[in-house]
Amino acid sequence: RFAAYGNDGQQELQLYKLSKAATWNGTVWSNTTGPDATIDAIIDANFTTTGNLTAKSITVNQGKVFTVASGHTLTVVNAIENNSVVAGVDTFVVENDAVLIQTSNAVNTGIVTVKRNSSSLFRQDYTLWSSPVNGQNLRNFSPATLFNRFSTYDTAAGTNGDYLQELFTTNDINTKVFGEAKGYLIRMPNNWVENINSNVAQPYLGKFSGTLNNGDITIGLSLANTKFNLVGN
């Protein structure tokens, strides 16, 4: 806070709010203790969690990589801002079995990659998926799955409910993305291990890339017929 004089000779008072932030430089946090629910985190060097981490917000600077390791929980009060774009590199990664929690309805920016393993499955098995990010292309999520093996569930479509094919045309394949909170039934890749002889089933590593969904999301539900609806987060 300081005083200054304007052109008319009158004293003016200007107030500045100082934001508390902890910057990671690759070795230590600038405030020695790191971020918490009242302190913003600025990632100015590559960072991988070594345990649970809480921050008021997270900003990843250009060229840096931030990773939430498997088994760790990242809790963020406000927004996540990933400003890092590196060709061929995922610059903000939530590994399989890691958890990301946001406690406000803040709007996120930048691309985040979330990884999730399916159960161990064979070639003709299916898994139900829902995307935690906005903009993930359906076919690119599992490019070796036959294009006609991506479905959603619509209980109003038949007497007992029905799975409906999602991809039909080249335009569908190129442009259709996961809807917010919407569930999808996707078959394993067509080159996956077959359920023959003594083959062992393998998990599929699902990889979602886009802007993180956050806040309250509304999706229409149907009370038709069996009243089943397929949703997720």
PDB file of C-alpha atoms in Angstrom:
ATOM      1  CA  ARG A   1       0.000   0.000   0.000  1.00  0.00           C
ATOM      2  CA  PHE A   2       1.332   3.430  -0.859  1.00  0.00           C
ATOM      3  CA  ALA A   3       0.280   7.069  -1.345  1.00  0.00           C
ATOM      4  CA  ALA A   4       0.797   9.079  -4.546  1.00  0.00           C
ATOM      5  CA  TYR A   5      -0.245  12.472  -5.874  1.00  0.00           C
ATOM      6  CA  GLY A   6      -2.378  12.863  -8.967  1.00  0.00           C
ATOM      7  CA  ASN A   7      -2.175  15.628 -11.568  1.00  0.00           C
ATOM      8  CA  ASP A   8      -4.625  17.722  -9.585  1.00  0.00           C
ATOM      9  CA  GLY A   9      -2.436  17.636  -6.510  1.00  0.00           C
ATOM     10  CA  GLN A  10      -4.854  15.425  -4.595  1.00  0.00           C
ATOM     11  CA  GLN A  11      -3.446  12.509  -2.709  1.00  0.00           C
ATOM     12  CA  GLU A  12      -4.470   9.119  -4.108  1.00  0.00           C
ATOM     13  CA  LEU A  13      -4.346   5.836  -2.256  1.00  0.00           C
ATOM     14  CA  GLN A  14      -3.781   2.640  -4.205  1.00  0.00           C
ATOM     15  CA  LEU A  15      -4.009  -0.850  -2.741  1.00  0.00           C
ATOM     16  CA  TYR A  16      -2.287  -3.912  -4.095  1.00  0.00           C
ATOM     17  CA  LYS A  17      -3.214  -7.440  -3.076  1.00  0.00           C
ATOM     18  CA  LEU A  18      -0.182  -9.683  -2.915  1.00  0.00           C
ATOM     19  CA  SER A  19      -0.816 -13.265  -3.964  1.00  0.00           C
ATOM     20  CA  LYS A  20       0.947 -16.001  -2.031  1.00  0.00           C
ATOM     21  CA  ALA A  21       2.624 -18.469  -4.371  1.00  0.00           C
ATOM     22  CA  ALA A  22       5.171 -21.265  -4.198  1.00  0.00           C
ATOM     23  CA  THR A  23       7.345 -21.800  -7.284  1.00  0.00           C
ATOM     24  CA  TRP A  24       9.015 -25.148  -8.024  1.00  0.00           C
ATOM     25  CA  ASN A  25      12.485 -24.646  -9.555  1.00  0.00           C
ATOM     26  CA  GLY A  26      13.391 -28.303 -10.058  1.00  0.00           C
ATOM     27  CA  THR A  27      14.947 -28.752  -6.625  1.00  0.00           C
ATOM     28  CA  VAL A  28      12.945 -26.857  -3.977  1.00  0.00           C
ATOM     29  CA  TRP A  29       9.853 -24.726  -3.537  1.00  0.00           C
ATOM     30  CA  SER A  30      10.499 -20.991  -3.298  1.00  0.00           C
ATOM     31  CA  ASN A  31       8.736 -20.782   0.075  1.00  0.00           C
ATOM     32  CA  THR A  32      10.505 -23.946   1.370  1.00  0.00           C
ATOM     33  CA  THR A  33       7.232 -25.628   2.442  1.00  0.00           C
ATOM     34  CA  GLY A  34       5.444 -25.789  -0.904  1.00  0.00           C
ATOM     35  CA  PRO A  35       1.809 -24.991  -1.734  1.00  0.00           C
ATOM     36  CA  ASP A  36      -1.309 -25.653   0.325  1.00  0.00           C
ATOM     37  CA  ALA A  37      -4.995 -24.718   0.143  1.00  0.00           C
ATOM     38  CA  THR A  38      -4.078 -21.024   0.579  1.00  0.00           C
ATOM     39  CA  ILE A  39      -0.937 -20.948  -1.595  1.00  0.00           C
ATOM     40  CA  ASP A  40      -0.803 -21.130  -5.410  1.00  0.00           C
ATOM     41  CA  ALA A  41       1.630 -23.549  -7.049  1.00  0.00           C
ATOM     42  CA  ILE A  42       3.723 -22.386 -10.018  1.00  0.00           C
ATOM     43  CA  ILE A  43       5.567 -25.157 -11.857  1.00  0.00           C
ATOM     44  CA  ASP A  44       8.725 -23.706 -13.419  1.00  0.00           C
ATOM     45  CA  ALA A  45      10.565 -27.026 -13.772  1.00  0.00           C
ATOM     46  CA  ASN A  46       9.500 -30.627 -14.322  1.00  0.00           C
ATOM     47  CA  PHE A  47       7.676 -31.971 -11.271  1.00  0.00           C
ATOM     48  CA  THR A  48       6.361 -35.411 -10.255  1.00  0.00           C
ATOM     49  CA  THR A  49       4.444 -35.817  -7.009  1.00  0.00           C
ATOM     50  CA  THR A  50       6.116 -37.783  -4.235  1.00  0.00           C
ATOM     51  CA  GLY A  51       2.913 -37.974  -2.189  1.00  0.00           C
ATOM     52  CA  ASN A  52      -0.438 -36.234  -1.857  1.00  0.00           C
ATOM     53  CA  LEU A  53      -0.363 -32.548  -2.799  1.00  0.00           C
ATOM     54  CA  THR A  54      -2.767 -29.647  -2.165  1.00  0.00           C
ATOM     55  CA  ALA A  55      -2.646 -26.217  -3.807  1.00  0.00           C
ATOM     56  CA  LYS A  56      -4.860 -23.169  -4.110  1.00  0.00           C
ATOM     57  CA  SER A  57      -4.275 -23.255  -7.876  1.00  0.00           C
ATOM     58  CA  ILE A  58      -1.712 -24.760 -10.239  1.00  0.00           C
ATOM     59  CA  THR A  59       0.017 -23.025 -13.132  1.00  0.00           C
ATOM     60  CA  VAL A  60       2.428 -24.973 -15.342  1.00  0.00           C
ATOM     61  CA  ASN A  61       4.851 -22.758 -17.236  1.00  0.00           C
ATOM     62  CA  GLN A  62       5.788 -23.290 -20.878  1.00  0.00           C
ATOM     63  CA  GLY A  63       8.105 -26.245 -21.553  1.00  0.00           C
ATOM     64  CA  LYS A  64       7.555 -27.866 -18.142  1.00  0.00           C
ATOM     65  CA  VAL A  65       5.920 -31.213 -17.282  1.00  0.00           C
ATOM     66  CA  PHE A  66       3.730 -31.822 -14.224  1.00  0.00           C
ATOM     67  CA  THR A  67       2.833 -35.409 -13.259  1.00  0.00           C
ATOM     68  CA  VAL A  68       0.494 -36.772 -10.579  1.00  0.00           C
ATOM     69  CA  ALA A  69       1.999 -40.179  -9.844  1.00  0.00           C
ATOM     70  CA  SER A  70      -0.045 -43.348  -9.426  1.00  0.00           C
ATOM     71  CA  GLY A  71      -1.500 -43.686  -5.925  1.00  0.00           C
ATOM     72  CA  HIS A  72      -1.246 -39.961  -5.149  1.00  0.00           C
ATOM     73  CA  THR A  73      -4.067 -37.409  -4.736  1.00  0.00           C
ATOM     74  CA  LEU A  74      -3.835 -33.857  -6.066  1.00  0.00           C
ATOM     75  CA  THR A  75      -6.352 -31.455  -4.489  1.00  0.00           C
ATOM     76  CA  VAL A  76      -6.773 -28.033  -6.106  1.00  0.00           C
ATOM     77  CA  VAL A  77      -9.056 -25.350  -4.672  1.00  0.00           C
ATOM     78  CA  ASN A  78      -9.282 -23.162  -7.769  1.00  0.00           C
ATOM     79  CA  ALA A  79      -8.234 -23.499 -11.416  1.00  0.00           C
ATOM     80  CA  ILE A  80      -5.610 -25.580 -13.173  1.00  0.00           C
ATOM     81  CA  GLU A  81      -3.784 -23.638 -15.898  1.00  0.00           C
ATOM     82  CA  ASN A  82      -1.459 -25.603 -18.136  1.00  0.00           C
ATOM     83  CA  ASN A  83       0.505 -23.177 -20.322  1.00  0.00           C
ATOM     84  CA  SER A  84       3.012 -25.804 -21.438  1.00  0.00           C
ATOM     85  CA  VAL A  85       2.890 -27.049 -25.024  1.00  0.00           C
ATOM     86  CA  VAL A  86       5.684 -29.373 -26.173  1.00  0.00           C
ATOM     87  CA  ALA A  87       5.353 -31.328 -29.409  1.00  0.00           C
ATOM     88  CA  GLY A  88       4.844 -35.034 -28.746  1.00  0.00           C
ATOM     89  CA  VAL A  89       4.890 -34.604 -24.958  1.00  0.00           C
ATOM     90  CA  ASP A  90       2.043 -34.813 -22.422  1.00  0.00           C
ATOM     91  CA  THR A  91       2.821 -31.840 -20.182  1.00  0.00           C
ATOM     92  CA  PHE A  92       0.213 -32.371 -17.445  1.00  0.00           C
ATOM     93  CA  VAL A  93      -0.384 -36.042 -16.638  1.00  0.00           C
ATOM     94  CA  VAL A  94      -2.639 -37.782 -14.132  1.00  0.00           C
ATOM     95  CA  GLU A  95      -1.350 -41.348 -14.059  1.00  0.00           C
ATOM     96  CA  ASN A  96      -3.490 -44.467 -13.670  1.00  0.00           C
ATOM     97  CA  ASP A  97      -4.755 -44.812 -10.061  1.00  0.00           C
ATOM     98  CA  ALA A  98      -3.898 -41.179  -9.312  1.00  0.00           C
ATOM     99  CA  VAL A  99      -6.724 -38.915  -8.112  1.00  0.00           C
ATOM    100  CA  LEU A 100      -7.423 -35.272  -8.995  1.00  0.00           C
ATOM    101  CA  ILE A 101      -9.956 -33.329  -6.879  1.00  0.00           C
ATOM    102  CA  GLN A 102     -11.077 -29.730  -7.416  1.00  0.00           C
ATOM    103  CA  THR A 103     -13.113 -28.138  -4.639  1.00  0.00           C
ATOM    104  CA  SER A 104     -14.588 -25.183  -6.563  1.00  0.00           C
ATOM    105  CA  ASN A 105     -16.280 -24.657  -9.928  1.00  0.00           C
ATOM    106  CA  ALA A 106     -13.192 -22.989 -11.404  1.00  0.00           C
ATOM    107  CA  VAL A 107     -12.700 -23.089 -15.190  1.00  0.00           C
ATOM    108  CA  ASN A 108      -9.524 -24.911 -16.245  1.00  0.00           C
ATOM    109  CA  THR A 109      -7.319 -24.050 -19.230  1.00  0.00           C
ATOM    110  CA  GLY A 110      -4.787 -26.032 -21.227  1.00  0.00           C
ATOM    111  CA  ILE A 111      -4.502 -29.722 -22.070  1.00  0.00           C
ATOM    112  CA  VAL A 112      -4.360 -32.403 -19.367  1.00  0.00           C
ATOM    113  CA  THR A 113      -3.822 -36.131 -19.972  1.00  0.00           C
ATOM    114  CA  VAL A 114      -5.624 -38.605 -17.703  1.00  0.00           C
ATOM    115  CA  LYS A 115      -4.665 -42.288 -17.883  1.00  0.00           C
ATOM    116  CA  ARG A 116      -6.864 -45.174 -16.737  1.00  0.00           C
ATOM    117  CA  ASN A 117      -6.423 -48.937 -17.071  1.00  0.00           C
ATOM    118  CA  SER A 118      -9.359 -51.166 -17.914  1.00  0.00           C
ATOM    119  CA  SER A 119      -9.816 -54.558 -16.310  1.00  0.00           C
ATOM    120  CA  SER A 120      -7.841 -57.388 -17.920  1.00  0.00           C
ATOM    121  CA  LEU A 121      -9.782 -58.276 -21.050  1.00  0.00           C
ATOM    122  CA  PHE A 122      -9.674 -60.203 -24.333  1.00  0.00           C
ATOM    123  CA  ARG A 123     -10.194 -58.961 -27.899  1.00  0.00           C
ATOM    124  CA  GLN A 124     -13.989 -59.209 -28.061  1.00  0.00           C
ATOM    125  CA  ASP A 125     -14.626 -57.879 -24.544  1.00  0.00           C
ATOM    126  CA  TYR A 126     -16.122 -54.445 -23.871  1.00  0.00           C
ATOM    127  CA  THR A 127     -15.464 -51.736 -21.279  1.00  0.00           C
ATOM    128  CA  LEU A 128     -17.658 -48.817 -20.172  1.00  0.00           C
ATOM    129  CA  TRP A 129     -15.811 -45.476 -20.345  1.00  0.00           C
ATOM    130  CA  SER A 130     -16.558 -41.825 -19.576  1.00  0.00           C
ATOM    131  CA  SER A 131     -14.168 -38.953 -20.206  1.00  0.00           C
ATOM    132  CA  PRO A 132     -12.876 -36.583 -17.473  1.00  0.00           C
ATOM    133  CA  VAL A 133     -11.789 -34.080 -20.141  1.00  0.00           C
ATOM    134  CA  ASN A 134     -13.464 -32.064 -22.860  1.00  0.00           C
ATOM    135  CA  GLY A 135     -12.615 -32.693 -26.506  1.00  0.00           C
ATOM    136  CA  GLN A 136     -11.330 -36.295 -26.481  1.00  0.00           C
ATOM    137  CA  ASN A 137     -12.030 -37.842 -29.902  1.00  0.00           C
ATOM    138  CA  LEU A 138     -13.874 -41.171 -29.579  1.00  0.00           C
ATOM    139  CA  ARG A 139     -12.026 -43.152 -32.250  1.00  0.00           C
ATOM    140  CA  ASN A 140      -8.620 -41.779 -31.269  1.00  0.00           C
ATOM    141  CA  PHE A 141      -9.218 -43.060 -27.734  1.00  0.00           C
ATOM    142  CA  SER A 142      -9.045 -46.621 -29.096  1.00  0.00           C
ATOM    143  CA  PRO A 143      -7.942 -46.381 -32.735  1.00  0.00           C
ATOM    144  CA  ALA A 144      -7.606 -50.143 -33.243  1.00  0.00           C
ATOM    145  CA  THR A 145     -11.197 -50.805 -32.131  1.00  0.00           C
ATOM    146  CA  LEU A 146     -13.541 -51.365 -35.083  1.00  0.00           C
ATOM    147  CA  PHE A 147     -15.356 -48.089 -35.787  1.00  0.00           C
ATOM    148  CA  ASN A 148     -18.765 -49.777 -35.388  1.00  0.00           C
ATOM    149  CA  ARG A 149     -17.942 -50.972 -31.873  1.00  0.00           C
ATOM    150  CA  PHE A 150     -18.417 -47.622 -30.117  1.00  0.00           C
ATOM    151  CA  SER A 151     -21.855 -47.389 -28.522  1.00  0.00           C
ATOM    152  CA  THR A 152     -24.000 -45.455 -26.075  1.00  0.00           C
ATOM    153  CA  TYR A 153     -27.031 -46.681 -24.151  1.00  0.00           C
ATOM    154  CA  ASP A 154     -30.534 -45.426 -24.799  1.00  0.00           C
ATOM    155  CA  THR A 155     -33.224 -47.150 -22.785  1.00  0.00           C
ATOM    156  CA  ALA A 156     -35.903 -45.419 -24.876  1.00  0.00           C
ATOM    157  CA  ALA A 157     -34.709 -47.089 -28.076  1.00  0.00           C
ATOM    158  CA  GLY A 158     -36.163 -50.510 -27.361  1.00  0.00           C
ATOM    159  CA  THR A 159     -38.449 -52.425 -25.054  1.00  0.00           C
ATOM    160  CA  ASN A 160     -35.561 -53.501 -22.844  1.00  0.00           C
ATOM    161  CA  GLY A 161     -33.203 -50.679 -23.637  1.00  0.00           C
ATOM    162  CA  ASP A 162     -30.549 -50.778 -26.326  1.00  0.00           C
ATOM    163  CA  TYR A 163     -26.939 -49.931 -27.085  1.00  0.00           C
ATOM    164  CA  LEU A 164     -26.723 -47.542 -30.036  1.00  0.00           C
ATOM    165  CA  GLN A 165     -23.806 -47.335 -32.450  1.00  0.00           C
ATOM    166  CA  GLU A 166     -22.044 -43.945 -32.273  1.00  0.00           C
ATOM    167  CA  LEU A 167     -19.718 -43.919 -35.292  1.00  0.00           C
ATOM    168  CA  PHE A 168     -21.051 -44.329 -38.826  1.00  0.00           C
ATOM    169  CA  THR A 169     -19.455 -41.911 -41.283  1.00  0.00           C
ATOM    170  CA  THR A 170     -15.937 -40.668 -41.858  1.00  0.00           C
ATOM    171  CA  ASN A 171     -17.063 -37.353 -40.385  1.00  0.00           C
ATOM    172  CA  ASP A 172     -18.198 -39.174 -37.205  1.00  0.00           C
ATOM    173  CA  ILE A 173     -14.821 -40.878 -36.915  1.00  0.00           C
ATOM    174  CA  ASN A 174     -12.912 -37.633 -37.398  1.00  0.00           C
ATOM    175  CA  THR A 175     -15.006 -35.289 -35.275  1.00  0.00           C
ATOM    176  CA  LYS A 176     -17.175 -37.076 -32.705  1.00  0.00           C
ATOM    177  CA  VAL A 177     -15.927 -36.635 -29.130  1.00  0.00           C
ATOM    178  CA  PHE A 178     -16.896 -37.926 -25.689  1.00  0.00           C
ATOM    179  CA  GLY A 179     -19.866 -35.979 -24.319  1.00  0.00           C
ATOM    180  CA  GLU A 180     -19.668 -34.554 -20.809  1.00  0.00           C
ATOM    181  CA  ALA A 181     -20.828 -37.081 -18.176  1.00  0.00           C
ATOM    182  CA  LYS A 182     -21.920 -39.471 -20.936  1.00  0.00           C
ATOM    183  CA  GLY A 183     -21.031 -43.166 -20.780  1.00  0.00           C
ATOM    184  CA  TYR A 184     -19.755 -45.194 -23.754  1.00  0.00           C
ATOM    185  CA  LEU A 185     -19.411 -48.911 -24.417  1.00  0.00           C
ATOM    186  CA  ILE A 186     -16.187 -49.584 -26.349  1.00  0.00           C
ATOM    187  CA  ARG A 187     -14.830 -52.926 -27.477  1.00  0.00           C
ATOM    188  CA  MET A 188     -11.176 -53.800 -27.041  1.00  0.00           C
ATOM    189  CA  PRO A 189      -8.791 -53.145 -29.970  1.00  0.00           C
ATOM    190  CA  ASN A 190      -9.226 -55.597 -32.825  1.00  0.00           C
ATOM    191  CA  ASN A 191      -5.574 -56.655 -32.536  1.00  0.00           C
ATOM    192  CA  TRP A 192      -5.904 -57.485 -28.809  1.00  0.00           C
ATOM    193  CA  VAL A 193      -5.059 -60.852 -27.253  1.00  0.00           C
ATOM    194  CA  GLU A 194      -7.681 -63.490 -28.067  1.00  0.00           C
ATOM    195  CA  ASN A 195      -9.382 -65.747 -25.541  1.00  0.00           C
ATOM    196  CA  ILE A 196      -7.863 -68.954 -26.870  1.00  0.00           C
ATOM    197  CA  ASN A 197      -5.369 -71.550 -25.672  1.00  0.00           C
ATOM    198  CA  SER A 198      -3.592 -70.300 -22.545  1.00  0.00           C
ATOM    199  CA  ASN A 199      -3.542 -66.602 -23.464  1.00  0.00           C
ATOM    200  CA  VAL A 200      -3.678 -64.160 -20.555  1.00  0.00           C
ATOM    201  CA  ALA A 201      -6.106 -61.220 -20.666  1.00  0.00           C
ATOM    202  CA  GLN A 202      -4.502 -57.763 -20.694  1.00  0.00           C
ATOM    203  CA  PRO A 203      -5.735 -54.321 -19.506  1.00  0.00           C
ATOM    204  CA  TYR A 204      -6.160 -51.493 -21.989  1.00  0.00           C
ATOM    205  CA  LEU A 205      -4.516 -48.202 -21.023  1.00  0.00           C
ATOM    206  CA  GLY A 206      -7.097 -45.544 -21.780  1.00  0.00           C
ATOM    207  CA  LYS A 207      -5.651 -42.097 -22.356  1.00  0.00           C
ATOM    208  CA  PHE A 208      -7.884 -39.008 -22.284  1.00  0.00           C
ATOM    209  CA  SER A 209      -6.436 -35.661 -23.421  1.00  0.00           C
ATOM    210  CA  GLY A 210      -8.258 -32.331 -23.292  1.00  0.00           C
ATOM    211  CA  THR A 211      -9.309 -29.549 -20.944  1.00  0.00           C
ATOM    212  CA  LEU A 212     -10.347 -30.949 -17.570  1.00  0.00           C
ATOM    213  CA  ASN A 213     -14.076 -31.010 -16.881  1.00  0.00           C
ATOM    214  CA  ASN A 214     -14.996 -29.396 -13.579  1.00  0.00           C
ATOM    215  CA  GLY A 215     -17.957 -28.092 -11.650  1.00  0.00           C
ATOM    216  CA  ASP A 216     -21.599 -29.085 -11.966  1.00  0.00           C
ATOM    217  CA  ILE A 217     -22.415 -30.921 -15.192  1.00  0.00           C
ATOM    218  CA  THR A 218     -26.004 -31.628 -16.208  1.00  0.00           C
ATOM    219  CA  ILE A 219     -26.995 -34.511 -18.476  1.00  0.00           C
ATOM    220  CA  GLY A 220     -30.512 -35.539 -19.472  1.00  0.00           C
ATOM    221  CA  LEU A 221     -31.805 -38.875 -18.186  1.00  0.00           C
ATOM    222  CA  SER A 222     -34.625 -41.039 -19.506  1.00  0.00           C
ATOM    223  CA  LEU A 223     -37.364 -42.716 -17.478  1.00  0.00           C
ATOM    224  CA  ALA A 224     -38.492 -44.807 -20.446  1.00  0.00           C
ATOM    225  CA  ASN A 225     -38.860 -48.584 -20.237  1.00  0.00           C
ATOM    226  CA  THR A 226     -36.216 -50.059 -17.895  1.00  0.00           C
ATOM    227  CA  LYS A 227     -35.104 -46.545 -16.832  1.00  0.00           C
ATOM    228  CA  PHE A 228     -31.399 -47.397 -17.166  1.00  0.00           C
ATOM    229  CA  ASN A 229     -28.991 -44.587 -18.067  1.00  0.00           C
ATOM    230  CA  LEU A 230     -25.258 -44.741 -18.747  1.00  0.00           C
ATOM    231  CA  VAL A 231     -23.350 -41.827 -17.199  1.00  0.00           C
ATOM    232  CA  GLY A 232     -19.916 -41.286 -15.677  1.00  0.00           C
ATOM    233  CA  ASN A 233     -17.307 -38.732 -14.584  1.00  0.00           C
TER     234      ASN A 233
END
